[in-house]
C-alpha cells in the first residue's frame, strides 16, 4: 500500500520489518495476562483454550509457544517475574484459597524450564497478591496485595515470611510493580489511587 506519513508519500517496497521480537499465533493460548522478557524470548502468563491457567515460553526466533506449566493449583494468576539468573519464574495468583480460608492468594516459584510449583509463604500472609517483582540481587520478592486487615499494601517476601514495605496512605489498589535496576526504587501502578483514577 501507498501511505502518507508526515506529509511525505511512502510506498511499500516489499520489505517487511517485524513489529514484534517475539510473537505467536498458537490457537491454544487464548488469553495473555502478564509477560516477562529475556534476550531469547518471553514467558507468558495466561489461559489456554480449555480455561486452564499456565505459563508458556515463546521463542523470539520462531514464535513457537511451548507450555512450561499448566493447571492446578493456579486459579487466577496475575503476575510473573524471572530471577536475575534466569533459572526461576515467580507467579502471583489472587484466586488460590489460603490454608485457613481467611485469605485468597499465593505466590509460587517454578523452574524456568518447567517442573512443579512451590508455594513461597504468602499463604495467609498476603491477601489477593496482584503482582510480583524480584528484589535486587535476587534477595527476595516484592508483592502487591492486601494485608490481613484488608488494607492495600506492598510486601517483601523472603524465606517464607512476608513483611509490609508500605501500607495505606495513597495506596488504594496496587497492582503492577517493578524494581529499578539498582534496587533503590519500587514502582507501583495503582488503579484507584488518584481520586479513583490511577497513579
Coordinates of C-alpha atoms in Angstrom, one line a residue:
X1 CA 0.0 0.0 0.0
X2 CA 1.0 3.6 -0.5
X3 CA 0.6 5.7 2.6
X4 CA 1.3 9.3 3.7
X5 CA 3.2 10.0 6.8
X6 CA 4.0 13.5 8.0
X7 CA 3.3 14.9 4.5
X8 CA 5.7 12.5 2.8
X9 CA 4.5 9.8 0.5
X10 CA 5.8 6.4 1.2
X11 CA 5.5 3.3 -0.9
X12 CA 5.6 -0.4 0.1
X13 CA 8.9 -1.8 -1.2
X14 CA 8.0 -5.4 -0.3
X15 CA 10.5 -5.4 2.6
X16 CA 8.7 -6.2 5.8
X17 CA 10.3 -5.5 9.1
X18 CA 9.0 -7.4 12.2
X19 CA 6.9 -5.4 14.6
X20 CA 7.4 -7.8 17.4
X21 CA 10.6 -9.5 18.6
X22 CA 8.5 -12.5 19.8
X23 CA 5.1 -13.4 18.8
X24 CA 2.8 -16.4 18.5
X25 CA -0.5 -17.3 16.8
X26 CA -0.9 -20.5 18.8
X27 CA -4.7 -21.1 18.9
X28 CA -4.4 -22.8 22.3
X29 CA -3.1 -19.7 24.1
X30 CA -6.2 -17.5 24.1
X31 CA -5.6 -15.0 26.9
X32 CA -2.3 -13.4 28.0
X33 CA -2.2 -11.8 31.5
X34 CA 1.4 -10.8 32.0
X35 CA 4.8 -11.3 30.4
X36 CA 8.4 -11.2 31.3
X37 CA 11.1 -10.9 28.6
X38 CA 14.6 -12.4 28.1
X39 CA 17.1 -11.9 25.3
X40 CA 15.8 -15.1 23.7
X41 CA 12.1 -14.7 24.1
X42 CA 9.3 -14.2 26.5
X43 CA 7.5 -16.1 29.3
X44 CA 3.7 -15.5 29.1
X45 CA 1.2 -16.0 31.9
X46 CA -2.3 -16.7 30.7
X47 CA -5.1 -19.2 29.9
X48 CA -5.4 -21.9 27.3
X49 CA -8.4 -22.8 25.2
X50 CA -9.7 -25.2 27.9
X51 CA -9.6 -22.4 30.5
X52 CA -6.5 -23.7 32.3
X53 CA -4.1 -21.2 33.7
X54 CA -0.5 -21.6 32.9
X55 CA 2.9 -20.3 31.7
X56 CA 4.2 -20.5 28.2
X57 CA 7.6 -19.8 26.7
X58 CA 7.6 -18.1 23.3
X59 CA 10.9 -18.2 21.4
X60 CA 11.9 -15.0 19.7
X61 CA 13.3 -16.9 16.7
X62 CA 10.3 -18.9 15.6
X63 CA 7.2 -17.7 17.6
X64 CA 6.5 -21.2 18.9
X65 CA 4.6 -21.3 22.2
X66 CA 5.8 -24.1 24.5
X67 CA 3.9 -24.9 27.6
X68 CA 6.1 -24.6 30.8
X69 CA 3.3 -25.2 33.3
X70 CA -0.5 -25.5 33.3
X71 CA -3.3 -26.4 35.7
X72 CA -3.7 -26.7 39.4
X73 CA -3.1 -25.1 41.8
X74 CA -3.2 -22.0 39.5
X75 CA -6.7 -20.4 39.6
X76 CA -6.4 -16.7 38.6
X77 CA -2.7 -15.8 38.1
X78 CA -2.0 -12.1 37.7
X79 CA 1.8 -11.5 37.8
X80 CA 5.0 -13.2 36.6
X81 CA 8.7 -12.4 37.2
X82 CA 12.0 -14.0 36.4
X83 CA 15.1 -14.3 38.7
X84 CA 18.2 -12.5 37.7
X85 CA 20.0 -15.6 36.6
X86 CA 17.0 -16.7 34.5
X87 CA 16.6 -20.0 36.3
X88 CA 13.4 -19.4 38.3
X89 CA 10.0 -18.0 37.5
X90 CA 7.7 -16.4 40.1
X91 CA 3.9 -16.3 39.8
X92 CA 1.4 -14.5 41.9
X93 CA -2.2 -15.9 41.9
X94 CA -5.0 -14.0 43.7
X95 CA -7.6 -16.8 43.4
X96 CA -6.0 -19.6 45.3
X97 CA -7.7 -20.2 48.7
X98 CA -5.4 -20.0 51.6
X99 CA -4.9 -22.8 54.1
X100 CA -7.1 -21.1 56.7
X101 CA -9.7 -19.9 54.2
X102 CA -9.4 -16.4 55.6
X103 CA -7.4 -15.0 52.7
X104 CA -7.1 -15.7 49.0
X105 CA -3.9 -15.9 47.0
X106 CA -0.5 -17.5 46.8
X107 CA 3.0 -16.8 45.3
X108 CA 4.8 -19.7 43.6
X109 CA 8.2 -20.4 42.2
X110 CA 8.8 -22.6 39.2
X111 CA 11.9 -23.6 37.4
X112 CA 12.1 -21.7 34.1
X113 CA 12.5 -25.0 32.2
X114 CA 9.3 -26.4 33.8
X115 CA 8.5 -28.7 36.7
X116 CA 6.3 -28.3 39.8
X117 CA 5.2 -25.1 41.6
X118 CA 6.5 -24.4 45.1
X119 CA 4.5 -22.1 47.4
X120 CA 6.7 -19.4 48.8
X121 CA 5.0 -18.5 52.1
X122 CA 2.5 -15.8 51.0
X123 CA -0.4 -18.1 52.1
X124 CA -2.3 -16.4 55.0
X125 CA 0.2 -13.5 54.9
X126 CA -0.7 -11.7 51.7
X127 CA -4.3 -11.4 50.6
X128 CA -5.1 -11.1 46.9
X129 CA -1.5 -10.8 45.6
X130 CA -1.6 -8.8 42.4
X131 CA 1.9 -8.8 41.1
X132 CA 5.4 -10.0 41.9
X133 CA 8.8 -8.4 41.2
X134 CA 12.3 -9.7 42.0
X135 CA 14.4 -7.8 44.5
X136 CA 17.8 -6.5 43.6
X137 CA 20.4 -9.3 43.6
X138 CA 17.6 -12.0 43.9
X139 CA 17.4 -11.2 47.6
X140 CA 13.7 -12.0 47.7
X141 CA 10.5 -10.7 46.1
X142 CA 8.2 -7.7 46.3
X143 CA 4.5 -8.5 46.1
X144 CA 1.4 -6.2 45.8
X145 CA -1.8 -7.0 47.6
X146 CA -3.7 -6.5 50.8
X147 CA -2.8 -7.1 54.4
X148 CA -4.8 -9.1 57.0
X149 CA -6.9 -6.1 57.8
X150 CA -7.8 -5.5 54.1
X151 CA -5.6 -2.5 53.7
X152 CA -3.7 -2.2 50.4
X153 CA 0.0 -2.9 50.9
X154 CA 3.3 -3.8 49.3
X155 CA 5.3 -6.6 50.8
X156 CA 8.8 -8.0 50.9
X157 CA 8.7 -11.8 50.7
X158 CA 11.8 -13.9 51.6
X159 CA 12.5 -17.1 53.3
X160 CA 8.8 -18.0 53.6
X161 CA 7.9 -14.8 55.5
X162 CA 6.3 -11.6 54.3
X163 CA 6.8 -8.2 55.8
X164 CA 5.0 -4.9 54.9
X165 CA 7.1 -2.4 53.0
X166 CA 4.2 0.2 52.6
X167 CA 0.6 0.2 53.6
X168 CA -2.4 2.5 53.4
X169 CA -1.7 6.2 52.7
X170 CA -2.1 6.8 49.0
X171 CA -2.4 3.1 48.1
X172 CA -5.9 2.0 47.1
X173 CA -5.5 -0.9 44.6
X174 CA -1.8 -1.6 44.0
X175 CA -1.5 -3.9 41.0
X176 CA 1.6 -3.9 38.8
X177 CA 5.1 -3.4 40.3
X178 CA 8.6 -3.1 39.1
X179 CA 12.1 -2.6 40.7
X180 CA 14.7 -0.2 39.4
X181 CA 17.9 -1.9 38.1
X182 CA 19.9 -0.6 41.1
X183 CA 17.3 -1.9 43.6
X184 CA 16.7 1.6 45.1
X185 CA 13.2 2.2 43.9
X186 CA 10.0 0.1 43.7
X187 CA 7.5 1.5 41.1
X188 CA 3.8 0.8 41.7
X189 CA 0.8 1.1 39.4
X190 CA -2.3 1.8 41.5
X191 CA -5.6 1.7 39.5
X192 CA -7.6 3.8 42.0
X193 CA -5.1 5.9 44.0
X194 CA -5.5 9.3 42.3
X195 CA -9.1 10.2 43.3
X196 CA -10.4 7.0 41.9
X197 CA -8.4 7.2 38.7
X198 CA -4.9 5.9 38.6
X199 CA -1.4 6.7 39.8

